[in-house]
Coordinates of C-alpha atoms in Angstrom, one line a residue:
M15 CA -31.8 2.2 -78.4
Y16 CA -28.1 2.3 -78.4
K17 CA -26.1 1.3 -81.5
L18 CA -23.8 -1.6 -80.4
D19 CA -22.5 -2.8 -83.8
L20 CA -19.9 -0.1 -84.2
P21 CA -17.1 -0.6 -86.8
V22 CA -13.8 -1.8 -85.3
D23 CA -11.0 0.8 -85.2
Y24 CA -8.0 -1.3 -86.1
K25 CA -5.5 1.5 -85.3
Q26 CA -6.8 1.9 -81.8
A27 CA -7.0 -1.8 -81.2
A28 CA -3.4 -2.2 -82.4
A29 CA -2.3 0.6 -80.0
I30 CA -4.1 -1.1 -77.1
E31 CA -2.5 -4.4 -77.9
R32 CA 0.9 -2.8 -78.1
R33 CA 0.5 -1.2 -74.7
R34 CA -0.7 -4.5 -73.2
A35 CA 2.4 -6.2 -74.6
M36 CA 4.7 -3.5 -73.2
E37 CA 3.0 -3.8 -69.8
D38 CA 3.5 -7.6 -69.8
E39 CA 7.2 -7.1 -70.8
R40 CA 7.5 -4.5 -68.0
K41 CA 6.0 -6.9 -65.5
T42 CA 8.5 -9.6 -66.4
R43 CA 11.4 -7.2 -65.9
I44 CA 10.1 -5.5 -62.7
F45 CA 8.7 -8.6 -60.9
N46 CA 11.7 -10.8 -61.7
A47 CA 14.2 -10.0 -58.9
K48 CA 17.1 -11.7 -60.9
V49 CA 16.9 -9.4 -64.0
R50 CA 15.5 -6.2 -62.4
Q51 CA 17.7 -3.2 -62.6
I52 CA 16.9 0.0 -60.8
G53 CA 18.7 3.2 -61.7
I54 CA 19.6 6.0 -59.3
D55 CA 19.2 9.8 -59.5
K56 CA 22.8 11.1 -58.7
Q57 CA 21.7 14.8 -58.7
A58 CA 19.0 14.1 -56.2
I59 CA 21.3 12.0 -54.1
D60 CA 24.0 14.7 -54.2
Q61 CA 21.4 17.3 -53.1
Q62 CA 20.4 15.0 -50.3
V63 CA 24.0 14.6 -49.2
F64 CA 24.5 18.4 -49.3
D65 CA 21.3 19.0 -47.4
R66 CA 22.3 16.4 -44.8
K67 CA 25.7 18.0 -44.4
Q68 CA 24.1 21.4 -43.9
M69 CA 21.6 19.9 -41.4
E70 CA 24.5 18.2 -39.5
D71 CA 26.5 21.4 -39.5
Y72 CA 23.4 23.3 -38.2
E73 CA 22.8 20.6 -35.6
R74 CA 26.5 20.7 -34.6
K75 CA 26.5 24.5 -34.2
R76 CA 23.2 24.2 -32.3
H77 CA 24.6 21.6 -30.0
E78 CA 27.8 23.7 -29.4
A79 CA 25.6 26.7 -28.5
F80 CA 23.5 24.6 -26.2
A81 CA 26.7 23.1 -24.7
A82 CA 28.2 26.6 -24.1
D83 CA 24.9 27.7 -22.5
A84 CA 24.9 24.5 -20.4
L85 CA 28.5 25.1 -19.3
R86 CA 27.7 28.7 -18.3
N87 CA 24.6 27.6 -16.5
D88 CA 26.6 24.8 -14.8
R89 CA 29.3 27.3 -13.6
I90 CA 26.5 29.6 -12.3
A91 CA 24.8 26.7 -10.6
V92 CA 28.2 25.5 -9.1
L93 CA 28.8 29.1 -7.7
L94 CA 25.3 29.3 -6.4
E95 CA 25.6 25.8 -4.9
K96 CA 28.9 26.7 -3.3
R97 CA 27.4 29.9 -1.9
Q98 CA 24.4 27.9 -0.6
E99 CA 26.7 25.3 0.9
Q100 CA 28.8 28.0 2.6
D101 CA 25.6 29.6 4.0
I102 CA 24.3 26.2 5.2
R103 CA 27.7 25.4 6.7
A104 CA 27.8 28.7 8.5
L105 CA 24.2 28.2 9.8
N106 CA 25.1 24.6 10.8
E107 CA 28.2 25.8 12.6
A108 CA 26.2 28.5 14.4
L109 CA 23.5 26.0 15.3
N110 CA 26.1 23.4 16.5
E111 CA 27.8 26.1 18.6
F112 CA 24.5 27.2 20.1
R113 CA 23.6 23.6 20.9
A114 CA 27.1 23.0 22.3
L115 CA 26.9 26.1 24.5
H116 CA 23.2 26.2 25.5
Q117 CA 21.6 22.8 24.7
Q118 CA 23.8 20.2 26.4
P119 CA 21.9 17.0 27.2
N120 CA 22.8 17.1 30.8
Q121 CA 21.2 20.5 31.1
R122 CA 17.7 19.3 30.3
R123 CA 15.0 18.8 32.9
E124 CA 14.3 15.2 32.0
W125 CA 18.0 14.2 31.8
D126 CA 17.6 11.8 34.7
L127 CA 14.9 9.9 32.7
Y128 CA 17.2 8.9 29.8
D129 CA 20.7 9.2 31.2
P130 CA 22.7 6.4 29.6
D131 CA 24.7 6.0 32.8
G132 CA 21.6 6.1 35.0
L133 CA 21.7 2.3 35.6
K134 CA 25.4 2.5 36.3
K135 CA 24.8 5.3 38.9
D136 CA 21.9 3.5 40.5
K137 CA 22.3 0.6 42.9
P138 CA 20.8 -2.8 42.1
A139 CA 17.6 -3.9 43.9
R140 CA 19.5 -6.4 45.9
V141 CA 23.3 -6.3 46.6
H142 CA 23.6 -9.3 48.9
D143 CA 21.6 -11.4 51.3
D144 CA 21.9 -8.9 54.2
D145 CA 21.0 -5.8 52.2
P146 CA 19.1 -3.5 54.6
R147 CA 17.0 -2.0 51.8
C148 CA 15.3 -5.4 51.1
G149 CA 12.5 -5.4 53.6
V150 CA 9.4 -7.6 53.9
A151 CA 7.5 -5.8 51.1
S152 CA 10.4 -5.5 48.7
I153 CA 9.8 -8.9 47.2
Q154 CA 13.6 -9.2 46.8
K155 CA 14.5 -11.5 49.7
F156 CA 12.6 -14.4 51.4
D157 CA 13.2 -16.2 54.6
G158 CA 15.6 -19.1 54.3
E159 CA 16.8 -18.1 50.9
D160 CA 20.5 -18.3 50.2
L161 CA 21.3 -17.6 46.5
N162 CA 25.0 -18.3 46.6
S163 CA 25.0 -21.3 49.1
K164 CA 26.4 -23.9 46.6
A165 CA 28.9 -21.5 45.0
R166 CA 30.0 -20.2 48.4
K167 CA 30.5 -23.6 49.9
K168 CA 32.4 -24.8 46.9
L169 CA 34.5 -21.6 47.0
Q170 CA 35.1 -22.0 50.8
N171 CA 36.2 -25.7 50.4
E172 CA 38.5 -24.7 47.5
Q173 CA 39.9 -21.8 49.5
S174 CA 40.4 -24.0 52.6
R175 CA 42.3 -26.6 50.5
K176 CA 44.5 -23.9 49.0
W177 CA 45.1 -22.4 52.4
H178 CA 46.1 -25.7 53.9
E179 CA 48.5 -26.4 51.0
A180 CA 49.9 -22.9 51.3
Q181 CA 50.4 -23.3 55.1
M182 CA 52.2 -26.7 54.6
R183 CA 54.5 -25.1 51.9
E184 CA 55.1 -22.1 54.1
R185 CA 56.0 -24.3 57.1
E186 CA 58.4 -26.4 55.1
R187 CA 60.0 -23.3 53.6
A188 CA 60.2 -21.6 57.0
R189 CA 61.9 -24.7 58.5
R190 CA 64.5 -24.8 55.7
N191 CA 65.0 -21.0 56.0
Q192 CA 65.4 -21.3 59.8
E193 CA 68.1 -24.1 59.4
E194 CA 70.0 -22.1 56.8
A195 CA 69.7 -18.9 58.9
D196 CA 71.0 -20.7 62.0
R197 CA 74.0 -22.0 60.1
L198 CA 74.8 -18.6 58.6
Y199 CA 74.3 -17.0 62.0
E200 CA 76.9 -19.2 63.6
L201 CA 79.4 -18.5 60.8
K202 CA 78.6 -14.8 61.0
Q203 CA 79.1 -14.7 64.8
R204 CA 82.5 -16.3 64.5
E205 CA 83.5 -13.8 61.9
L206 CA 82.1 -10.9 63.9
D207 CA 84.0 -12.0 67.1
E208 CA 87.3 -12.1 65.2
R209 CA 86.5 -8.7 63.5
A210 CA 85.5 -7.1 66.9
I211 CA 88.9 -8.0 68.4
Q212 CA 90.8 -6.5 65.5
L213 CA 88.6 -3.4 65.4
Q214 CA 89.0 -2.9 69.2
Q215 CA 92.7 -2.8 68.9
A216 CA 92.6 -0.4 65.9
E217 CA 90.0 1.8 67.7
E218 CA 92.2 2.3 70.7
E219 CA 95.1 3.4 68.5
C220 CA 92.9 5.8 66.5
R221 CA 91.3 7.2 69.6
K222 CA 94.7 8.3 70.9
A223 CA 95.6 10.0 67.6
I224 CA 92.3 11.7 67.3
D225 CA 92.4 13.1 70.8
M226 CA 95.8 14.7 70.1
A227 CA 94.6 16.1 66.7
T228 CA 91.3 17.4 68.3
A229 CA 93.1 19.2 71.0
S230 CA 95.4 21.1 68.5
Y231 CA 92.5 21.8 66.2
N232 CA 90.4 23.2 69.0
D233 CA 93.2 25.6 70.0
A234 CA 93.4 26.9 66.4
L235 CA 89.6 27.3 66.1
K236 CA 89.5 29.3 69.4
N237 CA 92.2 31.7 68.2
E238 CA 90.5 32.1 64.8
Q239 CA 87.1 32.7 66.4
R240 CA 88.5 35.5 68.7
E241 CA 90.0 37.3 65.7
R242 CA 86.8 36.9 63.6
E243 CA 84.7 38.3 66.4
R244 CA 87.0 41.3 66.7
L245 CA 86.8 42.0 63.0
K246 CA 83.0 41.6 63.0
R247 CA 82.6 44.1 65.8
Q248 CA 84.8 46.6 64.0
Q249 CA 82.9 46.1 60.7
E250 CA 79.5 46.5 62.4
Q251 CA 80.6 49.7 64.0
D252 CA 81.8 51.1 60.7
D253 CA 78.6 50.1 58.9
N254 CA 76.4 51.7 61.5
M255 CA 78.2 55.0 61.3
T256 CA 78.0 54.9 57.5
E257 CA 74.2 54.0 57.6
I258 CA 73.5 56.9 60.0
A259 CA 75.3 59.3 57.8
N260 CA 73.5 58.1 54.7
H261 CA 70.1 58.4 56.4
V262 CA 70.9 61.9 57.7
F263 CA 72.3 63.3 54.4
G264 CA 70.6 61.1 51.8
D265 CA 67.7 61.9 49.4
I266 CA 65.2 59.6 51.2
L267 CA 64.8 61.7 54.3
T268 CA 65.2 64.9 52.3
E269 CA 62.4 63.6 49.9
N270 CA 64.1 64.8 46.7
P271 CA 61.8 64.0 43.8
A272 CA 64.6 64.0 41.3
V273 CA 66.0 60.7 42.7
A274 CA 63.0 58.9 41.4
Q275 CA 63.6 60.0 37.8
S276 CA 64.7 57.0 35.6
A277 CA 67.5 57.2 33.1
F278 CA 65.3 55.4 30.5
G279 CA 62.9 58.3 30.0
P280 CA 61.0 61.0 31.7
H281 CA 57.8 58.8 31.8
R282 CA 59.5 56.2 33.9
V283 CA 60.4 56.2 37.6
I284 CA 62.5 54.1 40.0
P285 CA 60.0 52.2 42.2
D286 CA 62.1 52.1 45.4
R287 CA 62.8 55.9 45.2
W288 CA 59.3 57.1 44.1
K289 CA 57.5 59.2 46.6
G290 CA 54.1 59.2 44.8
M291 CA 52.4 61.1 42.0
S292 CA 52.1 64.8 41.9
P293 CA 48.6 66.5 42.1
Q294 CA 48.9 67.4 38.3
Q295 CA 49.5 63.7 37.5
L296 CA 46.6 62.6 39.6
E297 CA 44.4 65.2 37.9
E298 CA 45.5 64.0 34.4
I299 CA 44.7 60.4 35.4
R300 CA 41.2 61.4 36.6
K301 CA 40.6 63.3 33.4
E302 CA 41.8 60.3 31.3
Q303 CA 39.5 57.9 33.3
A304 CA 36.5 60.2 32.8
R305 CA 37.3 60.4 29.0
Q306 CA 37.6 56.6 28.8
M307 CA 34.3 56.2 30.7
A308 CA 32.6 58.6 28.3
E309 CA 34.1 56.8 25.3
A310 CA 32.9 53.4 26.7
E311 CA 29.4 54.8 27.2
R312 CA 29.3 56.1 23.6
L313 CA 30.5 52.8 22.2
R314 CA 27.8 51.0 24.3
Q315 CA 25.1 53.3 23.0
E316 CA 26.3 52.8 19.4
E317 CA 26.3 49.0 19.9
E318 CA 22.8 49.2 21.3
L319 CA 21.6 51.3 18.3
R320 CA 23.2 48.8 15.9
N321 CA 21.5 45.9 17.6
R322 CA 18.2 47.6 17.5
E323 CA 18.6 48.4 13.8
Y324 CA 19.7 44.8 13.1
D325 CA 16.6 43.5 15.0
R326 CA 14.4 45.9 13.0
Q327 CA 15.8 44.9 9.7
A328 CA 15.6 41.2 10.6
S329 CA 11.9 41.6 11.5
A330 CA 11.2 43.6 8.3
N331 CA 13.0 40.9 6.2
A332 CA 11.0 38.2 7.9
R333 CA 7.7 40.0 7.2
A334 CA 8.7 40.6 3.6
A335 CA 9.7 37.0 3.2
L336 CA 6.3 35.9 4.6
L337 CA 4.4 38.2 2.3
I338 CA 6.5 37.0 -0.7
E339 CA 5.9 33.4 0.3
K340 CA 2.1 34.0 0.5
E341 CA 2.1 35.7 -2.9
L342 CA 4.0 32.8 -4.5
E343 CA 1.6 30.4 -2.9
R344 CA -1.4 32.3 -4.3
K345 CA 0.2 32.5 -7.8
R346 CA 1.0 28.8 -7.6
K347 CA -2.6 28.0 -6.8
E348 CA -3.8 30.2 -9.6
I349 CA -1.4 28.6 -12.1
E350 CA -2.5 25.1 -10.9
K351 CA -6.2 26.1 -11.3
A352 CA -5.6 27.6 -14.8
Q353 CA -3.6 24.4 -15.8
A354 CA -6.4 22.2 -14.5
D355 CA -8.9 24.2 -16.6
E356 CA -6.7 24.0 -19.6
N357 CA -6.3 20.3 -19.2
R358 CA -10.0 19.8 -18.9
R359 CA -10.5 21.9 -22.1
L360 CA -7.9 20.0 -24.0
A361 CA -9.4 16.7 -22.8
Q362 CA -12.8 17.8 -24.1
E363 CA -11.3 18.9 -27.5
Q364 CA -9.4 15.7 -27.8
K365 CA -12.5 13.7 -27.0
A366 CA -14.5 15.7 -29.6
H367 CA -11.7 15.2 -32.2
I368 CA -11.7 11.4 -31.5
D369 CA -15.4 11.3 -31.8
F370 CA -15.3 13.3 -35.1
L371 CA -12.6 10.9 -36.5
N372 CA -14.5 7.8 -35.4
K373 CA -17.9 9.1 -36.6
E374 CA -17.1 11.3 -39.6
V375 CA -13.7 10.5 -41.1
Y376 CA -13.1 6.8 -40.5
T377 CA -16.5 5.7 -41.8
N378 CA -15.2 3.7 -44.8
S379 CA -13.0 1.0 -43.4
P380 CA -10.7 -0.8 -46.0
T381 CA -11.5 -4.4 -46.9
S382 CA -9.3 -7.2 -48.1
A383 CA -10.1 -6.3 -51.7
Y384 CA -8.4 -2.9 -51.2
F385 CA -5.1 -4.6 -50.2
M386 CA -5.3 -7.2 -53.0
Q387 CA -5.0 -4.7 -55.8
F388 CA -1.4 -3.7 -54.8
N389 CA 1.6 -5.3 -56.6
T390 CA -0.6 -6.2 -59.6
S391 CA 0.6 -3.5 -62.0
T392 CA 3.9 -1.8 -62.7
R393 CA 2.5 1.7 -62.4

């Protein structure tokens, strides 16, 4: 049996009552929004401000470092992009040049099938009613068909009317022109008759003066021609004698090679005096030609060797690129497979964790009584 009638401890009861009174007073101060005063911890706030400034300074330096790295990466990317654009532009220019030189549309076998001017070059199925190409089986012309009969008749009637009006205007204009021409002809004939009489008289006087001047002029010309012929014969005789002497005693017949030497240098000659090259000069020319042929053959062989080496390097680079591409594809597949395995493992772990939380951790769900105990005490 438990002893329940214990003596009352007044001191402890007074302490309990005092704490209850203090709790009630604290509730009136805390739960009354009009009289509640909350103090602040300045040292904690200053420490928080200092920590925040340090964090902001650290974040600023971190952002500046990231920005510097981003700028450097951007410059590198811009350079690489420019280089790639230059390579692409060079490849496009070479491709366009090849297409312009060797892949013209009009050089294709099927050009006649999609030639944009094919219909312009081809004739229509039916040009007119009497087209000889439209036979019985062409289904382009039928007996008794006249497509342009109405338009043709209308055009013919309009044309006949215009012709008739034009003929009437032409006849009236011709009649007026003829009358005016007859009147002007009569006036002109009278003027010409009077002018002819005056000209005939003046012509007779001039003819007499001209005959006299012509006779004297002919005499002077005859004398001048005789003197000119004598001087010409004398000049021809002197020129012939001089030419004979020059040919006999000149350097041309004597074949003097010194006369072909030019005053501008020993390597230059006078074309009209040159008698041809010497055997030594011909031999030097042949040797120079042989040397040039040998040099051209050597350059051709070097070019052929360079082309072979270029083709070999291009083939080796293509094979290496193919191998690298296959290796990258294999690694990519391995990475994708490993990533898929890792995703499956993580999914299983996540599912197991969720099952653990639902079955082991979250077994005691809070009730409304748990939330009702809040805001009932000052502690």
